[in-house]
Amino acid sequence: MGYITNYQYYTNNGIIPTDSNWGSYQYVSLADIVNNFMLMYVGNDKLVNNVDRYNVLFHAKRAVQELNYDALRNIKVIEFELGDDLKMIMPPDYVNYVRISMLNNGVLFPLVENRTPMSATSYLQDNNLDIVFDVNGEIVTGTSRLDILRQEKQLYTGMGPYQGQYGYYWDGDWYFGYNFGKRFGLNTEEANVNPKFHINKAAGVIDFSTGVENKTIVFEYISDGMENGDDSLITINKLAEEYLYAYIKWALLNNKYGVQEYIVNRVRREKTATLRNARIRMSNLHPARLLMSLRGKDKQIK
Amino acid sequence: MINEVRNTVLSILSKDNRGYITPFEFNLFAKQAQREIFENYMQQYSNAYLKRIGRAYGEGYTDVPKRIAEGMDIFYTSSNLTYSGTHFNTPANMYLLDKLVYNSLEVEKVSHKKILNLLSSNLTAPTTSYPVYTYDENGLIVYPNPTTAVSAYYLRFPLDPKWTYVAMGAGDSDPLFNPSAPDYQDFEVSGDEFTMLVVKILGYCGVSIREQDIVQIAKTQEIQDTQQKQ
């Protein structure tokens, strides 16, 4: 793709959305990557020859995914209001979370992950506690009891130290969340005043504990950069462009029959070195930032 | 060039009164000779290209693959394809399909063995950004189904040469060459194929008039000419 004029950059030629070109100069498109590779790295007088474009496309996309997982850290941020079910469906391009925060009185409170399950697949059982199957022989599932308990905290009106506290009533007994810490010592892993969340990968949802219903949640996550399958939207930062070429070259030669091992090793080292370079470049380690951090070295801790 | 070729062929044939070929026979032989030379370009180009990779050829005037490619380039053309509902029909004069283009994007050819894998692939399924096609007896199938015109860029067959003439009276020995006739068609292969055209046509003439020595001379000359070009 050719360069665009300043007018096109700032106003998109007056076409809505007028901001679609802002910051676009940082990026190179997937189409450019594939085209450049086919043009410059494929040929009978080059290391790579007789390769189909879809092979290059596949490895280019894999390289983009790999970069998105760690080096690029292109973090997407969404905010939403949580409902009473305390569940959030993962975004369609979700790969992993970076941070989940709760917006309360204009302040972001980072939430802590709770690794114990907050919901489960609930098998329906009959009166004899036998599992119920449908006509196809599949197990019939219902609403998770964990889900219900999480959402239906009840006020304990009985006597004793827990009077007036909210807890869970189950099978004739009361359960209070904070008893865990009091009785067995503080669980430092999860010790936090803020609500918690649990990533339910199988269900594709994120469960939250009570206390965040009807609150605004700010969700930071990473994707794989595939833009929901729209190839024309896939871009990569120019600082990592060389890595993409090196990765594609390595992937093609590494899987090709008859390529000498020293050539495979050469391109593998090139791939590793360019990834390292890309990481350093993307980490933005420049003197001004280091200076900013070092300014705090003399500050007395009271 | 066609008249010079015919005159040369007739001169060689008429020596020692070996025989004569009619304009109709000449046109048939000329068509066959040109087709052979044209189809041989591919092999010549492939061999020369491999030699260039091995640095057997240099640049400029010593760049043999370039010269062969230029000979082929005059047959390179393009046309919009017609759609039959499921397939795109290939042009009737197409010799070798180079590429398909739609929406200014090249459509990549995919083998029948791979197309199903490709269609079910998450990362590499054909899209409007990366379209593909397959080729079967009914024509070309483009994935995804294009909404704009599809153009084919291809090498076409050379037009059939035709030496046209004005018939003379009964007493005249040879018809008169008439390049103004509407169906006149000169050779399309480049001028440096003159010798090859003559020897190939001579070869067919020798078979036609049963002159073994003509066939032998033509074969020897053809081998020499081919070796010189490599």
mmCIF file of N, CA and C in Angstrom, chain B residues 87-208:
data_model
loop_
_atom_site.group_PDB
_atom_site.id
_atom_site.type_symbol
_atom_site.label_atom_id
_atom_site.label_comp_id
_atom_site.label_asym_id
_atom_site.label_seq_id
_atom_site.Cartn_x
_atom_site.Cartn_y
_atom_site.Cartn_z
ATOM 1 N N HIS B 87 -18.593 -22.002 -13.089
ATOM 2 C CA HIS B 87 -17.201 -21.916 -13.526
ATOM 3 C C HIS B 87 -16.973 -20.649 -14.358
ATOM 4 N N PHE B 88 -15.715 -20.239 -14.368
ATOM 5 C CA PHE B 88 -15.295 -19.219 -15.330
ATOM 6 C C PHE B 88 -14.682 -19.937 -16.533
ATOM 7 N N ASN B 89 -15.140 -19.541 -17.720
ATOM 8 C CA ASN B 89 -14.647 -20.193 -18.929
ATOM 9 C C ASN B 89 -13.301 -19.603 -19.330
ATOM 10 N N THR B 90 -12.403 -20.480 -19.731
ATOM 11 C CA THR B 90 -11.082 -20.010 -20.155
ATOM 12 C C THR B 90 -11.142 -19.548 -21.610
ATOM 13 N N PRO B 91 -10.293 -18.597 -21.991
ATOM 14 C CA PRO B 91 -10.295 -18.118 -23.385
ATOM 15 C C PRO B 91 -9.913 -19.245 -24.352
ATOM 16 N N ALA B 92 -10.500 -19.220 -25.536
ATOM 17 C CA ALA B 92 -10.266 -20.293 -26.509
ATOM 18 C C ALA B 92 -8.819 -20.315 -26.995
ATOM 19 N N ASN B 93 -8.168 -19.157 -27.021
ATOM 20 C CA ASN B 93 -6.804 -19.113 -27.563
ATOM 21 C C ASN B 93 -5.740 -19.249 -26.481
ATOM 22 N N MET B 94 -6.158 -19.664 -25.283
ATOM 23 C CA MET B 94 -5.208 -19.732 -24.166
ATOM 24 C C MET B 94 -4.289 -20.943 -24.305
ATOM 25 N N TYR B 95 -2.994 -20.685 -24.184
ATOM 26 C CA TYR B 95 -2.018 -21.782 -24.172
ATOM 27 C C TYR B 95 -1.626 -22.117 -22.736
ATOM 28 N N LEU B 96 -1.277 -21.089 -21.965
ATOM 29 C CA LEU B 96 -0.842 -21.319 -20.588
ATOM 30 C C LEU B 96 -1.351 -20.186 -19.710
ATOM 31 N N LEU B 97 -2.072 -20.559 -18.665
ATOM 32 C CA LEU B 97 -2.618 -19.543 -17.748
ATOM 33 C C LEU B 97 -1.528 -19.092 -16.790
ATOM 34 N N ASP B 98 -1.278 -17.815 -16.765
ATOM 35 C CA ASP B 98 -0.256 -17.297 -15.848
ATOM 36 C C ASP B 98 -0.884 -16.939 -14.512
ATOM 37 N N LYS B 99 -1.892 -16.079 -14.551
ATOM 38 C CA LYS B 99 -2.539 -15.729 -13.283
ATOM 39 C C LYS B 99 -3.952 -15.203 -13.517
ATOM 40 N N LEU B 100 -4.733 -15.319 -12.461
ATOM 41 C CA LEU B 100 -6.076 -14.733 -12.453
ATOM 42 C C LEU B 100 -6.045 -13.519 -11.544
ATOM 43 N N VAL B 101 -6.794 -12.509 -11.920
ATOM 44 C CA VAL B 101 -6.831 -11.292 -11.109
ATOM 45 C C VAL B 101 -8.276 -10.864 -10.943
ATOM 46 N N TYR B 102 -8.649 -10.584 -9.713
ATOM 47 C CA TYR B 102 -9.912 -9.867 -9.531
ATOM 48 C C TYR B 102 -9.785 -8.885 -8.384
ATOM 49 N N ASN B 103 -10.431 -7.755 -8.570
ATOM 50 C CA ASN B 103 -10.358 -6.698 -7.578
ATOM 51 C C ASN B 103 -8.910 -6.288 -7.326
ATOM 52 N N SER B 104 -8.112 -6.276 -8.383
ATOM 53 C CA SER B 104 -6.684 -5.931 -8.332
ATOM 54 C C SER B 104 -5.868 -6.880 -7.467
ATOM 55 N N LEU B 105 -6.401 -8.046 -7.181
ATOM 56 C CA LEU B 105 -5.679 -9.030 -6.380
ATOM 57 C C LEU B 105 -5.438 -10.285 -7.204
ATOM 58 N N GLU B 106 -4.261 -10.883 -6.996
ATOM 59 C CA GLU B 106 -3.980 -12.120 -7.716
ATOM 60 C C GLU B 106 -4.701 -13.280 -7.044
ATOM 61 N N VAL B 107 -5.338 -14.090 -7.860
ATOM 62 C CA VAL B 107 -6.018 -15.284 -7.360
ATOM 63 C C VAL B 107 -5.031 -16.432 -7.491
ATOM 64 N N GLU B 108 -4.813 -17.125 -6.371
ATOM 65 C CA GLU B 108 -3.783 -18.156 -6.371
ATOM 66 C C GLU B 108 -4.351 -19.510 -6.770
ATOM 67 N N LYS B 109 -3.603 -20.248 -7.588
ATOM 68 C CA LYS B 109 -4.065 -21.583 -7.968
ATOM 69 C C LYS B 109 -3.779 -22.565 -6.836
ATOM 70 N N VAL B 110 -4.776 -23.412 -6.556
ATOM 71 C CA VAL B 110 -4.636 -24.415 -5.511
ATOM 72 C C VAL B 110 -4.982 -25.771 -6.116
ATOM 73 N N SER B 111 -4.232 -26.793 -5.717
ATOM 74 C CA SER B 111 -4.475 -28.129 -6.279
ATOM 75 C C SER B 111 -5.779 -28.701 -5.723
ATOM 76 N N HIS B 112 -6.333 -29.663 -6.447
ATOM 77 C CA HIS B 112 -7.567 -30.309 -5.983
ATOM 78 C C HIS B 112 -7.333 -31.045 -4.667
ATOM 79 N N LYS B 113 -6.114 -31.486 -4.471
ATOM 80 C CA LYS B 113 -5.797 -32.218 -3.240
ATOM 81 C C LYS B 113 -5.878 -31.307 -2.013
ATOM 82 N N LYS B 114 -5.550 -30.045 -2.200
ATOM 83 C CA LYS B 114 -5.444 -29.140 -1.048
ATOM 84 C C LYS B 114 -6.691 -28.291 -0.811
ATOM 85 N N ILE B 115 -7.543 -28.185 -1.812
ATOM 86 C CA ILE B 115 -8.597 -27.162 -1.720
ATOM 87 C C ILE B 115 -9.532 -27.386 -0.530
ATOM 88 N N LEU B 116 -9.869 -28.652 -0.232
ATOM 89 C CA LEU B 116 -10.792 -28.893 0.884
ATOM 90 C C LEU B 116 -10.147 -28.532 2.215
ATOM 91 N N ASN B 117 -8.858 -28.860 2.348
ATOM 92 C CA ASN B 117 -8.146 -28.479 3.574
ATOM 93 C C ASN B 117 -8.142 -26.968 3.730
ATOM 94 N N LEU B 118 -7.906 -26.323 2.617
ATOM 95 C CA LEU B 118 -7.808 -24.864 2.651
ATOM 96 C C LEU B 118 -9.146 -24.227 3.019
ATOM 97 N N LEU B 119 -10.223 -24.764 2.448
ATOM 98 C CA LEU B 119 -11.543 -24.199 2.712
ATOM 99 C C LEU B 119 -11.938 -24.354 4.178
ATOM 100 N N SER B 120 -11.454 -25.422 4.806
ATOM 101 C CA SER B 120 -11.836 -25.652 6.202
ATOM 102 C C SER B 120 -10.802 -25.090 7.177
ATOM 103 N N SER B 121 -9.782 -24.437 6.660
ATOM 104 C CA SER B 121 -8.745 -23.893 7.537
ATOM 105 C C SER B 121 -9.201 -22.570 8.140
ATOM 106 N N ASN B 122 -8.878 -22.405 9.404
ATOM 107 C CA ASN B 122 -9.274 -21.167 10.075
ATOM 108 C C ASN B 122 -8.397 -19.995 9.643
ATOM 109 N N LEU B 123 -7.113 -20.260 9.531
ATOM 110 C CA LEU B 123 -6.174 -19.173 9.253
ATOM 111 C C LEU B 123 -6.029 -18.873 7.771
ATOM 112 N N THR B 124 -6.194 -19.900 6.934
ATOM 113 C CA THR B 124 -5.865 -19.682 5.518
ATOM 114 C C THR B 124 -7.041 -19.921 4.573
ATOM 115 N N ALA B 125 -8.245 -19.954 5.098
ATOM 116 C CA ALA B 125 -9.401 -20.098 4.213
ATOM 117 C C ALA B 125 -9.425 -18.933 3.226
ATOM 118 N N PRO B 126 -9.794 -19.192 1.972
ATOM 119 C CA PRO B 126 -9.788 -18.113 0.980
ATOM 120 C C PRO B 126 -10.708 -16.969 1.398
ATOM 121 N N THR B 127 -10.205 -15.771 1.246
ATOM 122 C CA THR B 127 -11.001 -14.574 1.541
ATOM 123 C C THR B 127 -10.901 -13.645 0.337
ATOM 124 N N THR B 128 -11.632 -12.559 0.391
ATOM 125 C CA THR B 128 -11.542 -11.594 -0.707
ATOM 126 C C THR B 128 -10.152 -10.967 -0.757
ATOM 127 N N SER B 129 -9.419 -11.025 0.354
ATOM 128 C CA SER B 129 -8.042 -10.518 0.345
ATOM 129 C C SER B 129 -7.069 -11.541 -0.238
ATOM 130 N N TYR B 130 -7.383 -12.828 -0.040
ATOM 131 C CA TYR B 130 -6.510 -13.895 -0.528
ATOM 132 C C TYR B 130 -7.346 -14.964 -1.252
ATOM 133 N N PRO B 131 -7.848 -14.637 -2.438
ATOM 134 C CA PRO B 131 -8.689 -15.591 -3.163
ATOM 135 C C PRO B 131 -7.861 -16.697 -3.816
ATOM 136 N N VAL B 132 -8.503 -17.817 -4.062
ATOM 137 C CA VAL B 132 -7.827 -18.934 -4.737
ATOM 138 C C VAL B 132 -8.744 -19.481 -5.833
ATOM 139 N N TYR B 133 -8.189 -20.331 -6.680
ATOM 140 C CA TYR B 133 -9.012 -20.981 -7.694
ATOM 141 C C TYR B 133 -8.508 -22.383 -7.968
ATOM 142 N N THR B 134 -9.414 -23.199 -8.478
ATOM 143 C CA THR B 134 -9.039 -24.522 -8.984
ATOM 144 C C THR B 134 -9.429 -24.578 -10.462
ATOM 145 N N TYR B 135 -8.867 -25.551 -11.135
ATOM 146 C CA TYR B 135 -9.000 -25.627 -12.590
ATOM 147 C C TYR B 135 -9.438 -27.047 -12.932
ATOM 148 N N ASP B 136 -10.568 -27.187 -13.596
ATOM 149 C CA ASP B 136 -10.969 -28.520 -14.054
ATOM 150 C C ASP B 136 -11.475 -28.434 -15.493
ATOM 151 N N GLU B 137 -12.066 -29.519 -15.961
ATOM 152 C CA GLU B 137 -12.421 -29.572 -17.384
ATOM 153 C C GLU B 137 -13.478 -28.532 -17.765
ATOM 154 N N ASN B 138 -14.255 -28.079 -16.802
ATOM 155 C CA ASN B 138 -15.296 -27.095 -17.111
ATOM 156 C C ASN B 138 -14.804 -25.652 -17.025
ATOM 157 N N GLY B 139 -13.623 -25.483 -16.481
ATOM 158 C CA GLY B 139 -13.081 -24.126 -16.364
ATOM 159 C C GLY B 139 -12.504 -23.876 -14.989
ATOM 160 N N LEU B 140 -12.682 -22.662 -14.515
ATOM 161 C CA LEU B 140 -12.048 -22.239 -13.271
ATOM 162 C C LEU B 140 -13.104 -21.961 -12.198
ATOM 163 N N ILE B 141 -12.832 -22.443 -10.989
ATOM 164 C CA ILE B 141 -13.720 -22.135 -9.855
ATOM 165 C C ILE B 141 -12.943 -21.217 -8.922
ATOM 166 N N VAL B 142 -13.509 -20.064 -8.626
ATOM 167 C CA VAL B 142 -12.828 -19.078 -7.783
ATOM 168 C C VAL B 142 -13.480 -19.079 -6.404
ATOM 169 N N TYR B 143 -12.651 -19.087 -5.373
ATOM 170 C CA TYR B 143 -13.117 -19.028 -3.977
ATOM 171 C C TYR B 143 -12.554 -17.768 -3.327
ATOM 172 N N PRO B 144 -13.329 -17.003 -2.576
ATOM 173 C CA PRO B 144 -14.793 -17.048 -2.537
ATOM 174 C C PRO B 144 -15.362 -16.518 -3.853
ATOM 175 N N ASN B 145 -16.630 -16.820 -4.080
ATOM 176 C CA ASN B 145 -17.249 -16.460 -5.350
ATOM 177 C C ASN B 145 -17.121 -14.947 -5.592
ATOM 178 N N PRO B 146 -16.428 -14.545 -6.637
ATOM 179 C CA PRO B 146 -16.167 -13.113 -6.816
ATOM 180 C C PRO B 146 -17.394 -12.328 -7.230
ATOM 181 N N THR B 147 -17.400 -11.073 -6.817
ATOM 182 C CA THR B 147 -18.527 -10.200 -7.166
ATOM 183 C C THR B 147 -18.160 -9.258 -8.298
ATOM 184 N N THR B 148 -16.870 -9.193 -8.618
ATOM 185 C CA THR B 148 -16.444 -8.331 -9.721
ATOM 186 C C THR B 148 -15.839 -9.195 -10.825
ATOM 187 N N ALA B 149 -15.531 -8.557 -11.945
ATOM 188 C CA ALA B 149 -15.020 -9.293 -13.104
ATOM 189 C C ALA B 149 -13.673 -9.942 -12.784
ATOM 190 N N VAL B 150 -13.484 -11.131 -13.336
ATOM 191 C CA VAL B 150 -12.224 -11.844 -13.163
ATOM 192 C C VAL B 150 -11.469 -11.804 -14.485
ATOM 193 N N SER B 151 -10.205 -11.422 -14.413
ATOM 194 C CA SER B 151 -9.392 -11.341 -15.627
ATOM 195 C C SER B 151 -8.335 -12.442 -15.613
ATOM 196 N N ALA B 152 -8.093 -12.999 -16.779
ATOM 197 C CA ALA B 152 -7.039 -14.007 -16.912
ATOM 198 C C ALA B 152 -5.867 -13.388 -17.657
ATOM 199 N N TYR B 153 -4.668 -13.622 -17.153
ATOM 200 C CA TYR B 153 -3.435 -13.212 -17.830
ATOM 201 C C TYR B 153 -2.764 -14.491 -18.291
ATOM 202 N N TYR B 154 -2.535 -14.591 -19.576
ATOM 203 C CA TYR B 154 -2.099 -15.879 -20.099
ATOM 204 C C TYR B 154 -1.265 -15.725 -21.362
ATOM 205 N N LEU B 155 -0.598 -16.820 -21.720
ATOM 206 C CA LEU B 155 0.087 -16.900 -23.007
ATOM 207 C C LEU B 155 -0.914 -17.481 -23.992
ATOM 208 N N ARG B 156 -1.106 -16.797 -25.082
ATOM 209 C CA ARG B 156 -2.029 -17.326 -26.086
ATOM 210 C C ARG B 156 -1.243 -18.094 -27.147
ATOM 211 N N PHE B 157 -1.961 -18.911 -27.891
ATOM 212 C CA PHE B 157 -1.334 -19.565 -29.033
ATOM 213 C C PHE B 157 -1.034 -18.513 -30.102
ATOM 214 N N PRO B 158 0.047 -18.698 -30.879
ATOM 215 C CA PRO B 158 0.277 -17.772 -31.995
ATOM 216 C C PRO B 158 -0.804 -17.947 -33.058
ATOM 217 N N LEU B 159 -1.105 -16.867 -33.732
ATOM 218 C CA LEU B 159 -2.101 -16.951 -34.814
ATOM 219 C C LEU B 159 -1.542 -17.803 -35.951
ATOM 220 N N ASP B 160 -2.428 -18.508 -36.622
ATOM 221 C CA ASP B 160 -1.980 -19.383 -37.716
ATOM 222 C C ASP B 160 -1.453 -18.539 -38.872
ATOM 223 N N PRO B 161 -0.208 -18.788 -39.290
ATOM 224 C CA PRO B 161 0.332 -18.016 -40.417
ATOM 225 C C PRO B 161 -0.388 -18.381 -41.714
ATOM 226 N N LYS B 162 -0.544 -17.398 -42.554
ATOM 227 C CA LYS B 162 -1.201 -17.690 -43.842
ATOM 228 C C LYS B 162 -0.528 -16.874 -44.941
ATOM 229 N N TRP B 163 0.082 -17.608 -45.870
ATOM 230 C CA TRP B 163 0.676 -16.966 -47.061
ATOM 231 C C TRP B 163 -0.448 -16.814 -48.063
ATOM 232 N N THR B 164 -0.868 -15.579 -48.313
ATOM 233 C CA THR B 164 -1.995 -15.331 -49.226
ATOM 234 C C THR B 164 -1.452 -14.932 -50.593
ATOM 235 N N TYR B 165 -2.238 -15.134 -51.580
ATOM 236 C CA TYR B 165 -1.717 -14.958 -52.947
ATOM 237 C C TYR B 165 -2.837 -14.578 -53.908
ATOM 238 N N VAL B 166 -2.377 -14.171 -55.095
ATOM 239 C CA VAL B 166 -3.296 -13.936 -56.219
ATOM 240 C C VAL B 166 -3.001 -15.017 -57.249
ATOM 241 N N ALA B 167 -4.030 -15.745 -57.600
ATOM 242 C CA ALA B 167 -3.824 -16.840 -58.559
ATOM 243 C C ALA B 167 -3.528 -16.262 -59.933
ATOM 244 N N MET B 168 -2.515 -16.792 -60.574
ATOM 245 C CA MET B 168 -2.129 -16.318 -61.891
ATOM 246 C C MET B 168 -2.802 -17.186 -62.956
ATOM 247 N N GLY B 169 -2.518 -16.874 -64.176
ATOM 248 C CA GLY B 169 -3.095 -17.635 -65.283
ATOM 249 C C GLY B 169 -2.536 -19.047 -65.316
ATOM 250 N N ALA B 170 -3.124 -19.836 -66.183
ATOM 251 C CA ALA B 170 -2.779 -21.255 -66.232
ATOM 252 C C ALA B 170 -1.322 -21.477 -66.617
ATOM 253 N N GLY B 171 -0.749 -20.578 -67.367
ATOM 254 C CA GLY B 171 0.613 -20.796 -67.834
ATOM 255 C C GLY B 171 1.681 -20.386 -66.842
ATOM 256 N N ASP B 172 1.276 -19.621 -65.807
ATOM 257 C CA ASP B 172 2.280 -19.143 -64.856
ATOM 258 C C ASP B 172 2.633 -20.236 -63.853
ATOM 259 N N SER B 173 3.879 -20.209 -63.430
ATOM 260 C CA SER B 173 4.354 -21.306 -62.583
ATOM 261 C C SER B 173 3.957 -21.124 -61.120
ATOM 262 N N ASP B 174 3.911 -19.918 -60.617
ATOM 263 C CA ASP B 174 3.726 -19.723 -59.168
ATOM 264 C C ASP B 174 2.745 -18.581 -58.918
ATOM 265 N N PRO B 175 1.848 -18.719 -57.964
ATOM 266 C CA PRO B 175 0.938 -17.617 -57.647
ATOM 267 C C PRO B 175 1.719 -16.424 -57.094
ATOM 268 N N LEU B 176 1.095 -15.255 -57.162
ATOM 269 C CA LEU B 176 1.769 -14.017 -56.737
ATOM 270 C C LEU B 176 1.402 -13.703 -55.285
ATOM 271 N N PHE B 177 2.417 -13.429 -54.470
ATOM 272 C CA PHE B 177 2.199 -13.132 -53.042
ATOM 273 C C PHE B 177 1.338 -11.877 -52.880
ATOM 274 N N ASN B 178 0.330 -11.963 -52.030
ATOM 275 C CA ASN B 178 -0.574 -10.830 -51.816
ATOM 276 C C ASN B 178 -0.723 -10.554 -50.314
ATOM 277 N N PRO B 179 0.114 -9.675 -49.765
ATOM 278 C CA PRO B 179 0.025 -9.408 -48.317
ATOM 279 C C PRO B 179 -1.153 -8.521 -47.947
ATOM 280 N N SER B 180 -1.892 -8.036 -48.935
ATOM 281 C CA SER B 180 -3.038 -7.163 -48.640
ATOM 282 C C SER B 180 -4.331 -7.944 -48.434
ATOM 283 N N ALA B 181 -4.279 -9.223 -48.623
ATOM 284 C CA ALA B 181 -5.501 -10.021 -48.450
ATOM 285 C C ALA B 181 -5.973 -9.940 -46.996
ATOM 286 N N PRO B 182 -7.287 -9.912 -46.767
ATOM 287 C CA PRO B 182 -7.794 -9.754 -45.386
ATOM 288 C C PRO B 182 -7.406 -10.908 -44.464
ATOM 289 N N ASP B 183 -7.203 -12.070 -45.014
ATOM 290 C CA ASP B 183 -6.852 -13.211 -44.157
ATOM 291 C C ASP B 183 -5.344 -13.451 -44.103
ATOM 292 N N TYR B 184 -4.580 -12.489 -44.595
ATOM 293 C CA TYR B 184 -3.113 -12.641 -44.528
ATOM 294 C C TYR B 184 -2.655 -12.627 -43.070
ATOM 295 N N GLN B 185 -1.718 -13.502 -42.765
ATOM 296 C CA GLN B 185 -1.156 -13.521 -41.414
ATOM 297 C C GLN B 185 0.308 -13.939 -41.477
ATOM 298 N N ASP B 186 1.158 -13.061 -41.012
ATOM 299 C CA ASP B 186 2.592 -13.367 -40.993
ATOM 300 C C ASP B 186 2.898 -14.255 -39.782
ATOM 301 N N PHE B 187 4.118 -14.784 -39.746
ATOM 302 C CA PHE B 187 4.552 -15.516 -38.545
ATOM 303 C C PHE B 187 4.572 -14.556 -37.364
ATOM 304 N N GLU B 188 4.250 -15.059 -36.178
ATOM 305 C CA GLU B 188 4.297 -14.217 -34.981
ATOM 306 C C GLU B 188 5.561 -14.439 -34.161
ATOM 307 N N VAL B 189 6.214 -15.571 -34.379
ATOM 308 C CA VAL B 189 7.465 -15.782 -33.640
ATOM 309 C C VAL B 189 8.487 -14.789 -34.162
ATOM 310 N N SER B 190 9.500 -14.506 -33.335
ATOM 311 C CA SER B 190 10.411 -13.407 -33.674
ATOM 312 C C SER B 190 11.261 -13.738 -34.900
ATOM 313 N N GLY B 191 11.856 -12.695 -35.452
ATOM 314 C CA GLY B 191 12.611 -12.828 -36.701
ATOM 315 C C GLY B 191 13.807 -13.753 -36.583
ATOM 316 N N ASP B 192 14.372 -13.916 -35.384
ATOM 317 C CA ASP B 192 15.548 -14.784 -35.285
ATOM 318 C C ASP B 192 15.183 -16.265 -35.353
ATOM 319 N N GLU B 193 13.906 -16.555 -35.534
ATOM 320 C CA GLU B 193 13.496 -17.946 -35.735
ATOM 321 C C GLU B 193 13.409 -18.282 -37.226
ATOM 322 N N PHE B 194 13.901 -17.376 -38.059
ATOM 323 C CA PHE B 194 13.795 -17.569 -39.508
ATOM 324 C C PHE B 194 14.381 -18.925 -39.926
ATOM 325 N N THR B 195 15.614 -19.179 -39.521
ATOM 326 C CA THR B 195 16.291 -20.416 -39.930
ATOM 327 C C THR B 195 15.518 -21.635 -39.430
ATOM 328 N N MET B 196 15.079 -21.550 -38.189
ATOM 329 C CA MET B 196 14.355 -22.691 -37.610
ATOM 330 C C MET B 196 13.046 -22.939 -38.352
ATOM 331 N N LEU B 197 12.371 -21.862 -38.727
ATOM 332 C CA LEU B 197 11.128 -22.030 -39.496
ATOM 333 C C LEU B 197 11.415 -22.709 -40.825
ATOM 334 N N VAL B 198 12.477 -22.272 -41.505
ATOM 335 C CA VAL B 198 12.810 -22.839 -42.815
ATOM 336 C C VAL B 198 13.127 -24.330 -42.684
ATOM 337 N N VAL B 199 13.977 -24.659 -41.710
ATOM 338 C CA VAL B 199 14.378 -26.069 -41.622
ATOM 339 C C VAL B 199 13.215 -26.952 -41.174
ATOM 340 N N LYS B 200 12.361 -26.436 -40.314
ATOM 341 C CA LYS B 200 11.236 -27.255 -39.877
ATOM 342 C C LYS B 200 10.261 -27.473 -41.036
ATOM 343 N N ILE B 201 9.982 -26.410 -41.794
ATOM 344 C CA ILE B 201 9.065 -26.560 -42.931
ATOM 345 C C ILE B 201 9.694 -27.474 -43.981
ATOM 346 N N LEU B 202 10.990 -27.319 -44.135
ATOM 347 C CA LEU B 202 11.684 -28.205 -45.092
ATOM 348 C C LEU B 202 11.554 -29.662 -44.667
ATOM 349 N N GLY B 203 11.671 -29.874 -43.372
ATOM 350 C CA GLY B 203 11.530 -31.237 -42.865
ATOM 351 C C GLY B 203 10.180 -31.827 -43.227
ATOM 352 N N TYR B 204 9.105 -31.050 -43.026
ATOM 353 C CA TYR B 204 7.762 -31.549 -43.377
ATOM 354 C C TYR B 204 7.635 -31.739 -44.888
ATOM 355 N N CYS B 205 8.248 -30.809 -45.645
ATOM 356 C CA CYS B 205 8.184 -30.932 -47.104
ATOM 357 C C CYS B 205 8.886 -32.208 -47.555
ATOM 358 N N GLY B 206 10.044 -32.497 -46.927
ATOM 359 C CA GLY B 206 10.795 -33.701 -47.304
ATOM 360 C C GLY B 206 9.992 -34.950 -47.054
ATOM 361 N N VAL B 207 9.264 -34.972 -45.940
ATOM 362 C CA VAL B 207 8.399 -36.121 -45.658
ATOM 363 C C VAL B 207 7.289 -36.175 -46.690
ATOM 364 N N SER B 208 6.766 -34.981 -47.027
ATOM 365 C CA SER B 208 5.628 -34.926 -47.939
ATOM 366 C C SER B 208 5.994 -35.406 -49.339
#
